[in-house]
Tab-separated table of C-alpha atoms and ligand atoms in Angstrom:
chain	number	residue	atom	x	y	z
A	1020	MET	CA	52.778	-14.275	-60.714
A	1021	ALA	CA	52.725	-10.676	-61.887
A	1022	SER	CA	54.817	-9.948	-64.965
A	1023	ASP	CA	57.283	-7.957	-62.855
A	1024	ALA	CA	57.639	-10.605	-60.133
A	1025	LYS	CA	61.249	-11.128	-59.079
A	1026	PRO	CA	62.937	-14.526	-58.746
A	1027	SER	CA	63.009	-13.937	-54.983
A	1028	ASP	CA	59.194	-13.426	-55.002
A	1029	ILE	CA	58.766	-16.762	-56.768
A	1030	GLN	CA	61.159	-18.451	-54.379
A	1031	ALA	CA	59.259	-17.049	-51.399
A	1032	VAL	CA	55.968	-18.536	-52.624
A	1033	VAL	CA	57.594	-21.913	-53.246
A	1034	ALA	CA	59.205	-21.895	-49.805
A	1035	LEU	CA	55.956	-20.989	-48.064
A	1036	VAL	CA	53.982	-23.697	-49.871
A	1037	GLU	CA	56.641	-26.289	-49.075
A	1038	SER	CA	56.771	-25.248	-45.452
A	1039	ALA	CA	53.043	-25.987	-45.322
A	1040	GLY	CA	53.661	-29.509	-46.627
A	1041	GLY	CA	52.612	-28.777	-50.230
A	1042	GLU	CA	54.381	-29.069	-53.556
A	1043	ALA	CA	54.951	-26.068	-55.825
A	1044	PHE	CA	55.634	-26.521	-59.562
A	1045	VAL	CA	57.071	-23.435	-61.223
A	1046	SER	CA	56.184	-23.167	-64.932
A	1047	ARG	CA	57.790	-20.515	-67.095
A	1048	GLY	CA	56.341	-19.141	-70.321
A	1049	ILE	CA	57.562	-16.234	-72.396
A	1050	SER	CA	55.680	-13.570	-70.515
A	1051	ARG	CA	54.560	-15.163	-67.295
A	1052	VAL	CA	55.372	-17.556	-64.522
A	1053	ILE	CA	52.667	-19.755	-63.049
A	1054	ILE	CA	53.116	-21.707	-59.843
A	1055	GLY	CA	50.930	-24.796	-59.584
A	1056	LEU	CA	50.231	-25.873	-56.014
A	1057	VAL	CA	49.511	-29.464	-55.115
A	1058	GLY	CA	48.431	-30.390	-51.630
A	1059	ASP	CA	45.870	-29.527	-48.979
A	1060	VAL	CA	43.775	-26.692	-50.422
A	1061	GLU	CA	42.350	-25.657	-47.050
A	1062	GLN	CA	45.863	-25.358	-45.701
A	1063	PHE	CA	46.893	-23.183	-48.682
A	1064	ALA	CA	43.871	-20.917	-48.104
A	1065	ARG	CA	45.264	-20.017	-44.653
A	1066	LEU	CA	48.651	-18.925	-46.034
A	1067	ASN	CA	47.491	-15.624	-47.586
A	1068	ILE	CA	49.522	-16.259	-50.717
A	1069	ARG	CA	47.480	-13.614	-52.521
A	1070	GLY	CA	48.995	-10.932	-50.306
A	1071	MET	CA	52.593	-11.894	-51.083
A	1072	ARG	CA	54.884	-9.725	-53.161
A	1073	GLY	CA	54.779	-10.488	-56.892
A	1074	VAL	CA	51.606	-12.593	-56.730
A	1075	ARG	CA	48.973	-11.497	-59.233
A	1076	ASP	CA	46.201	-13.906	-58.401
A	1077	VAL	CA	45.449	-17.233	-56.794
A	1078	THR	CA	42.868	-19.418	-58.488
A	1079	ARG	CA	41.424	-22.706	-57.367
A	1080	ILE	CA	41.038	-24.972	-60.360
A	1081	SER	CA	38.789	-27.974	-60.512
A	1082	ALA	CA	39.643	-29.356	-63.980
A	1083	GLY	CA	42.253	-32.139	-64.158
A	1084	TYR	CA	44.408	-29.801	-66.200
A	1085	LYS	CA	45.130	-26.527	-64.451
A	1086	LEU	CA	48.194	-24.762	-65.775
A	1087	VAL	CA	47.113	-25.191	-69.385
A	1088	SER	CA	43.459	-24.306	-68.749
A	1089	ARG	CA	41.752	-21.116	-69.782
A	1090	GLU	CA	40.045	-21.093	-66.429
A	1091	HIS	CA	43.504	-20.295	-65.108
A	1092	HIS	CA	44.568	-18.062	-68.016
A	1093	PRO	CA	41.744	-16.488	-69.962
A	1094	ALA	CA	44.040	-14.903	-72.576
A	1095	ARG	CA	45.313	-17.215	-75.296
A	1096	SER	CA	49.085	-17.733	-75.263
A	1097	ALA	CA	51.679	-17.438	-77.997
A	1098	VAL	CA	54.718	-19.708	-78.035
A	1099	ARG	CA	57.943	-18.602	-79.743
A	1100	VAL	CA	60.090	-21.048	-81.651
A	1101	GLY	CA	63.486	-19.638	-82.555
A	1102	GLY	CA	61.854	-16.198	-82.558
A	1103	VAL	CA	58.814	-17.233	-84.653
A	1104	PRO	CA	55.427	-16.863	-82.926
A	1105	ILE	CA	52.713	-19.525	-82.879
A	1106	GLY	CA	49.638	-17.988	-81.318
A	1107	PRO	CA	46.358	-16.143	-81.683
A	1108	ASP	CA	47.560	-13.301	-83.932
A	1109	THR	CA	49.244	-15.375	-86.615
A	1110	VAL	CA	48.898	-18.438	-88.803
A	1111	THR	CA	52.290	-20.135	-88.749
A	1112	LEU	CA	53.255	-22.543	-91.519
A	1113	ILE	CA	55.610	-25.355	-90.561
A	1114	ALA	CA	56.621	-27.581	-93.476
A	1115	GLY	CA	59.250	-30.101	-94.437
A	1116	PRO	CA	59.805	-33.749	-95.159
A	1117	CYS	CA	58.130	-36.426	-93.082
A	1118	ALA	CA	61.572	-37.981	-92.602
A	1119	VAL	CA	65.102	-36.698	-93.102
A	1120	GLU	CA	66.583	-38.994	-95.754
A	1121	THR	CA	69.610	-37.201	-97.217
A	1122	PRO	CA	71.147	-33.720	-96.957
A	1123	ASP	CA	70.021	-32.899	-100.519
A	1124	GLN	CA	66.455	-34.110	-100.001
A	1125	THR	CA	66.140	-32.180	-96.731
A	1126	LEU	CA	67.544	-28.967	-98.180
A	1127	ALA	CA	65.338	-29.245	-101.272
A	1128	ALA	CA	62.240	-29.799	-99.117
A	1129	ALA	CA	63.208	-26.864	-96.885
A	1130	ARG	CA	63.610	-24.572	-99.903
A	1131	MET	CA	60.200	-25.651	-101.207
A	1132	ALA	CA	58.708	-25.023	-97.775
A	1133	GLN	CA	60.328	-21.618	-97.518
A	1134	ARG	CA	59.089	-20.533	-100.942
A	1135	ALA	CA	55.554	-21.380	-99.799
A	1136	GLY	CA	55.947	-19.121	-96.761
A	1137	ALA	CA	56.969	-21.691	-94.168
A	1138	VAL	CA	58.824	-20.041	-91.289
A	1139	LEU	CA	59.646	-23.269	-89.474
A	1140	LEU	CA	60.985	-26.558	-90.824
A	1141	ARG	CA	59.743	-29.999	-89.809
A	1142	GLY	CA	61.555	-33.293	-90.328
A	1143	GLY	CA	61.796	-36.591	-88.495
A	1144	ALA	CA	65.170	-38.082	-87.584
A	1145	PHE	CA	63.672	-40.623	-85.175
A	1146	LYS	CA	60.580	-42.092	-86.817
A	1147	PRO	CA	57.905	-43.911	-84.794
A	1148	ARG	CA	56.817	-46.392	-87.470
A	1149	THR	CA	53.880	-48.730	-87.073
A	1150	SER	CA	55.919	-51.511	-88.706
A	1151	PRO	CA	59.323	-52.426	-87.277
A	1152	TYR	CA	60.415	-53.167	-90.875
A	1153	ALA	CA	59.713	-49.617	-92.092
A	1154	PHE	CA	62.420	-46.901	-92.294
A	1155	GLN	CA	63.158	-45.834	-88.735
A	1156	GLY	CA	64.963	-42.584	-89.524
A	1157	LEU	CA	68.622	-41.525	-89.555
A	1158	GLY	CA	68.812	-40.821	-85.818
A	1159	GLU	CA	71.383	-38.297	-84.661
A	1160	ARG	CA	72.831	-38.037	-88.171
A	1161	GLY	CA	69.412	-36.741	-89.235
A	1162	LEU	CA	69.560	-34.077	-86.524
A	1163	ARG	CA	72.914	-32.897	-87.848
A	1164	ILE	CA	71.420	-32.644	-91.341
A	1165	LEU	CA	68.536	-30.567	-89.963
A	1166	ALA	CA	70.976	-28.284	-88.163
A	1167	ASP	CA	72.959	-27.816	-91.410
A	1168	VAL	CA	69.773	-27.010	-93.322
A	1169	ARG	CA	68.822	-24.512	-90.617
A	1170	ALA	CA	72.195	-22.827	-91.014
A	1171	GLU	CA	71.682	-22.720	-94.775
A	1172	THR	CA	68.061	-21.488	-94.810
A	1173	GLY	CA	67.614	-19.732	-91.468
A	1174	LEU	CA	64.599	-21.938	-90.707
A	1175	PRO	CA	64.369	-23.093	-87.071
A	1176	PHE	CA	63.194	-26.712	-86.929
A	1177	VAL	CA	60.910	-29.063	-85.033
A	1178	THR	CA	61.712	-32.759	-84.806
A	1179	GLU	CA	60.310	-35.719	-82.934
A	1180	VAL	CA	61.786	-37.190	-79.770
A	1181	LEU	CA	60.752	-40.750	-78.971
A	1182	ASP	CA	62.110	-41.392	-75.532
A	1183	ALA	CA	62.807	-39.581	-72.255
A	1184	ASP	CA	66.480	-40.589	-72.428
A	1185	GLN	CA	66.848	-38.822	-75.788
A	1186	VAL	CA	65.386	-35.484	-74.756
A	1187	ASP	CA	68.616	-33.694	-73.821
A	1188	MET	CA	70.438	-34.926	-76.906
A	1189	VAL	CA	67.644	-33.912	-79.319
A	1190	ALA	CA	67.264	-30.568	-77.533
A	1191	GLN	CA	70.897	-29.764	-78.278
A	1192	TYR	CA	69.983	-29.602	-81.977
A	1193	ALA	CA	66.278	-28.770	-82.266
A	1194	ASP	CA	64.386	-25.507	-81.778
A	1195	MET	CA	61.187	-27.366	-80.853
A	1196	LEU	CA	60.627	-30.955	-79.762
A	1197	GLN	CA	57.729	-32.977	-81.130
A	1198	VAL	CA	55.815	-35.634	-79.214
A	1199	GLY	CA	54.248	-37.972	-81.743
A	1200	ALA	CA	50.678	-39.206	-81.611
A	1201	ARG	CA	51.806	-42.674	-80.507
A	1202	ASN	CA	53.688	-41.168	-77.582
A	1203	MET	CA	51.087	-38.702	-76.313
A	1204	GLN	CA	50.713	-40.633	-73.081
A	1205	ASN	CA	54.371	-41.530	-72.599
A	1206	PHE	CA	54.391	-39.828	-69.231
A	1207	ALA	CA	58.115	-40.210	-68.573
A	1208	LEU	CA	58.774	-38.469	-71.893
A	1209	LEU	CA	56.287	-35.694	-71.077
A	1210	GLN	CA	57.900	-35.107	-67.699
A	1211	ALA	CA	61.365	-34.979	-69.235
A	1212	LEU	CA	60.092	-32.361	-71.696
A	1213	GLY	CA	58.871	-30.301	-68.780
A	1214	ALA	CA	62.454	-29.774	-67.750
A	1215	VAL	CA	63.881	-29.018	-71.191
A	1216	GLY	CA	64.241	-25.349	-72.064
A	1217	LYS	CA	62.675	-25.710	-75.516
A	1218	PRO	CA	59.088	-25.473	-76.778
A	1219	VAL	CA	57.146	-28.675	-77.365
A	1220	LEU	CA	54.754	-29.678	-80.159
A	1221	LEU	CA	52.308	-32.148	-78.627
A	1222	LYS	CA	50.383	-34.216	-81.138
A	1223	ARG	CA	47.017	-35.605	-80.203
A	1224	GLY	CA	46.989	-39.377	-79.691
A	1225	LEU	CA	45.318	-41.566	-82.294
A	1226	SER	CA	42.431	-42.319	-79.978
A	1227	ALA	CA	42.819	-39.657	-77.326
A	1228	THR	CA	39.974	-37.452	-76.158
A	1229	ILE	CA	40.576	-33.714	-75.997
A	1230	GLU	CA	40.646	-33.969	-72.221
A	1231	GLU	CA	43.356	-36.666	-72.310
A	1232	TRP	CA	45.350	-34.503	-74.717
A	1233	LEU	CA	45.159	-31.514	-72.371
A	1234	MET	CA	46.146	-33.712	-69.429
A	1235	ALA	CA	49.214	-34.767	-71.409
A	1236	ALA	CA	50.058	-31.074	-71.945
A	1237	GLU	CA	49.587	-30.549	-68.212
A	1238	TYR	CA	52.332	-33.120	-67.502
A	1239	ILE	CA	54.779	-30.938	-69.455
A	1240	ALA	CA	53.528	-27.681	-67.932
A	1241	GLN	CA	53.542	-29.057	-64.398
A	1242	ARG	CA	57.243	-29.909	-64.684
A	1243	GLY	CA	58.086	-26.359	-65.645
A	1244	ASN	CA	57.527	-25.834	-69.367
A	1245	LEU	CA	54.507	-23.791	-70.467
A	1246	ASP	CA	55.684	-23.454	-74.069
A	1247	VAL	CA	53.501	-26.217	-75.455
A	1248	VAL	CA	51.691	-26.143	-78.806
A	1249	LEU	CA	48.869	-28.625	-79.365
A	1250	CYS	CA	48.590	-30.365	-82.751
A	1251	GLU	CA	45.435	-32.030	-84.052
A	1252	ARG	CA	46.535	-34.698	-86.559
A	1253	GLY	CA	43.409	-36.754	-87.124
A	1254	ILE	CA	41.892	-39.421	-84.946
A	1255	ARG	CA	40.885	-43.016	-85.545
A	1256	THR	CA	37.243	-43.486	-86.476
A	1257	PHE	CA	35.202	-46.118	-88.326
A	1258	GLU	CA	35.951	-44.317	-91.594
A	1259	THR	CA	38.521	-46.036	-93.825
A	1260	ALA	CA	38.510	-43.674	-96.838
A	1261	THR	CA	41.059	-41.454	-95.110
A	1262	ARG	CA	44.053	-42.439	-93.005
A	1263	ASN	CA	42.563	-40.649	-90.007
A	1264	THR	CA	39.585	-38.356	-89.527
A	1265	LEU	CA	40.579	-34.727	-89.019
A	1266	ASP	CA	38.629	-33.615	-85.967
A	1267	ILE	CA	38.119	-30.031	-87.057
A	1268	SER	CA	36.006	-29.219	-84.016
A	1269	ALA	CA	38.974	-30.089	-81.805
A	1270	VAL	CA	40.507	-26.756	-82.841
A	1271	PRO	CA	37.884	-24.431	-81.322
A	1272	VAL	CA	37.124	-26.862	-78.499
A	1273	ALA	CA	40.747	-27.142	-77.373
A	1274	GLN	CA	41.153	-23.371	-77.735
A	1275	SER	CA	38.127	-22.769	-75.556
A	1276	LEU	CA	39.458	-25.076	-72.824
A	1277	SER	CA	43.161	-24.230	-73.004
A	1278	HIS	CA	45.192	-21.076	-73.565
A	1279	LEU	CA	47.794	-23.064	-75.523
A	1280	PRO	CA	48.063	-22.544	-79.301
A	1281	VAL	CA	46.455	-25.233	-81.474
A	1282	ILE	CA	47.756	-26.146	-84.926
A	1283	VAL	CA	46.652	-28.780	-87.447
A	1284	ASP	CA	48.578	-31.430	-89.382
A	1285	PRO	CA	46.498	-31.967	-92.530
A	1286	SER	CA	49.075	-34.399	-93.963
A	1287	HIS	CA	48.877	-37.104	-91.308
A	1288	SER	CA	45.137	-36.478	-90.935
A	1289	GLY	CA	44.080	-37.390	-94.447
A	1290	GLY	CA	47.161	-39.334	-95.509
A	1291	ARG	CA	46.489	-38.209	-99.105
A	1292	ARG	CA	48.029	-35.331	-101.086
A	1293	ASP	CA	44.681	-34.329	-102.642
A	1294	LEU	CA	43.176	-33.766	-99.187
A	1295	VAL	CA	45.945	-31.596	-97.764
A	1296	LEU	CA	44.795	-28.325	-99.370
A	1297	PRO	CA	41.087	-28.621	-98.478
A	1298	LEU	CA	41.929	-29.703	-94.926
A	1299	SER	CA	44.422	-26.837	-94.593
A	1300	ARG	CA	41.789	-24.304	-95.635
A	1301	ALA	CA	39.286	-25.795	-93.210
A	1302	ALA	CA	41.811	-25.685	-90.379
A	1303	VAL	CA	42.695	-22.026	-90.878
A	1304	VAL	CA	39.063	-20.957	-91.108
A	1305	ALA	CA	38.253	-23.012	-87.990
A	1306	GLY	CA	40.802	-20.858	-86.174
A	1307	ALA	CA	43.967	-22.970	-86.179
A	1308	ASP	CA	47.073	-21.062	-85.105
A	1309	GLY	CA	49.183	-22.821	-87.715
A	1310	LEU	CA	49.701	-25.825	-89.967
A	1311	VAL	CA	52.369	-28.503	-90.134
A	1312	VAL	CA	52.592	-29.947	-93.631
A	1313	ASP	CA	54.685	-32.704	-95.245
A	1314	VAL	CA	56.556	-31.717	-98.421
A	1315	HIS	CA	59.005	-33.743	-100.512
A	1316	PRO	CA	61.004	-32.924	-103.655
A	1317	GLU	CA	60.229	-36.380	-105.067
A	1318	PRO	CA	57.360	-38.072	-103.228
A	1319	SER	CA	57.435	-41.205	-105.394
A	1320	VAL	CA	60.775	-42.196	-103.859
A	1321	ALA	CA	60.105	-40.896	-100.317
A	1322	LEU	CA	61.073	-43.361	-97.593
A	1323	CYS	CA	58.103	-42.303	-95.462
A	1324	ASP	CA	54.615	-40.960	-96.208
A	1325	GLY	CA	55.226	-40.044	-99.863
A	1326	PRO	CA	51.507	-40.260	-100.784
A	1327	GLN	CA	50.664	-37.297	-98.563
A	1328	ALA	CA	53.669	-35.067	-99.351
A	1329	LEU	CA	52.971	-31.838	-101.226
A	1330	ILE	CA	54.942	-30.970	-104.350
A	1331	ALA	CA	55.897	-27.497	-105.585
A	1332	ASP	CA	52.631	-26.899	-107.519
A	1333	ASP	CA	50.489	-27.690	-104.466
A	1334	LEU	CA	52.643	-25.447	-102.340
A	1335	ALA	CA	52.076	-22.466	-104.597
A	1336	VAL	CA	48.317	-22.914	-104.108
A	1337	LEU	CA	48.745	-23.374	-100.370
A	1338	ALA	CA	50.783	-20.152	-100.163
A	1339	ARG	CA	48.104	-18.181	-102.024
A	1340	ASP	CA	45.274	-19.630	-99.930
A	1341	LEU	CA	47.131	-18.988	-96.708
A	1342	ARG	CA	47.619	-15.338	-97.601
A	1343	ASP	CA	43.924	-14.917	-98.376
A	1344	LEU	CA	42.549	-16.904	-95.459
A	1345	THR	CA	44.931	-15.434	-92.920
A	1346	GLY	CA	43.667	-11.978	-93.889
A	1347	PHE	CA	40.078	-13.212	-93.786
A	1348	MET	CA	40.679	-14.421	-90.213
A	1349	GLY	CA	42.158	-11.055	-89.209
A	1350	ARG	CA	45.566	-12.596	-88.587
A	1351	GLN	CA	49.037	-12.262	-90.047
A	1352	LEU	CA	51.650	-14.521	-91.537
A	1353	PRO	CA	54.600	-14.335	-89.131
A	1354	GLU	CA	57.909	-12.822	-90.128
A	1355	PRO	CA	60.732	-15.313	-90.637
A	1356	ALA	CA	63.168	-15.804	-87.772
A	1357	THR	CA	65.658	-12.976	-87.453
A	1358	VAL	CA	67.409	-14.056	-84.299
A	1359	PRO	CA	70.471	-16.234	-84.769
A	1360	VAL	CA	69.415	-19.859	-84.530
A	1361	GLY	CA	71.407	-22.841	-83.398
B	1032	PEP	C1	55.070	-37.032	-87.926
B	1032	PEP	O1	54.641	-35.885	-87.788
B	1032	PEP	O2	56.108	-37.298	-88.544
B	1032	PEP	C2	54.325	-38.152	-87.332
B	1032	PEP	C3	54.852	-39.365	-87.197
B	1032	PEP	O3	53.078	-37.819	-86.968
B	1032	PEP	P1	52.067	-38.531	-85.935
B	1032	PEP	O4	52.827	-38.736	-84.663
B	1032	PEP	O5	50.970	-37.527	-85.833
B	1032	PEP	O6	51.630	-39.817	-86.583
B	1033	MN	MN1	54.815	-38.886	-91.526
């Protein structure tokens, strides 16, 4: 739809498509509305949708993913999280603890993150652990801690949601909802996120192809939410020296196929503190729209992923490198959130 399309224009398109026996999925982004049509294409061609008020263009798309494709939207999108952009003009640093453990630990990690230039906080309250005996997170209590730390620091936060039934509850606290790698093809969860009015961080599955990852994003977009950010976090290969293999080429490949922003998680990719800085540099120079990095005030006692958490000294180097490399890439570090969060 054109940027000045009125709600009644959108409604008219939906009504016409439905009257012709088709389905119309309205997806809203910051600056545009896209209506995805599902049904008999020949029938749609006879409707003269292109001539309707508020319609900018009608495109027939052959790829399995349509709304998230660049075929549909040549310009790359930016997604805003609590006022902070993640998109083609910026390199956005998201940092925080792997898991929320205590109020003090979360606040300390957030302060460390903020000093390094992070404009968004990460932290897991619901943890998808490989072992059922590992720390599973604080649950809703963890979300309350994150909300308190947001109030204290002004950092909007992203946190993982594990299940479709939890989406509304987590969305009441979080500024952005994360789909973990192990849940990338939890289709009920993806569909529920399509109906939530918050941006989504969609991690690539451990063994998912780029096409499968984009199809997963399409599930969210098709149900009405275009504010999806893709996150490459390493994939499973034959290599055992690192926890996962960072697929650096996934950044430009996904960006060439999809208009959605693509960020990199160097922490879960390598699984080792000493790899986080080199992988971060590689990601930014490969064109990543941001980074999501684990930090911890005391990694040796972390309840989750301590070996990959950055400490203050590493963060100072990361901050310096990000300034340099962001300039080198002709981008900017985004301003911190100024809008009231909560
Ligand atoms: C995380 O970011 O906390 C996490 C569990 O990551 P992933 O889903 O990529 O393993
Ligand atoms: Mn982790």
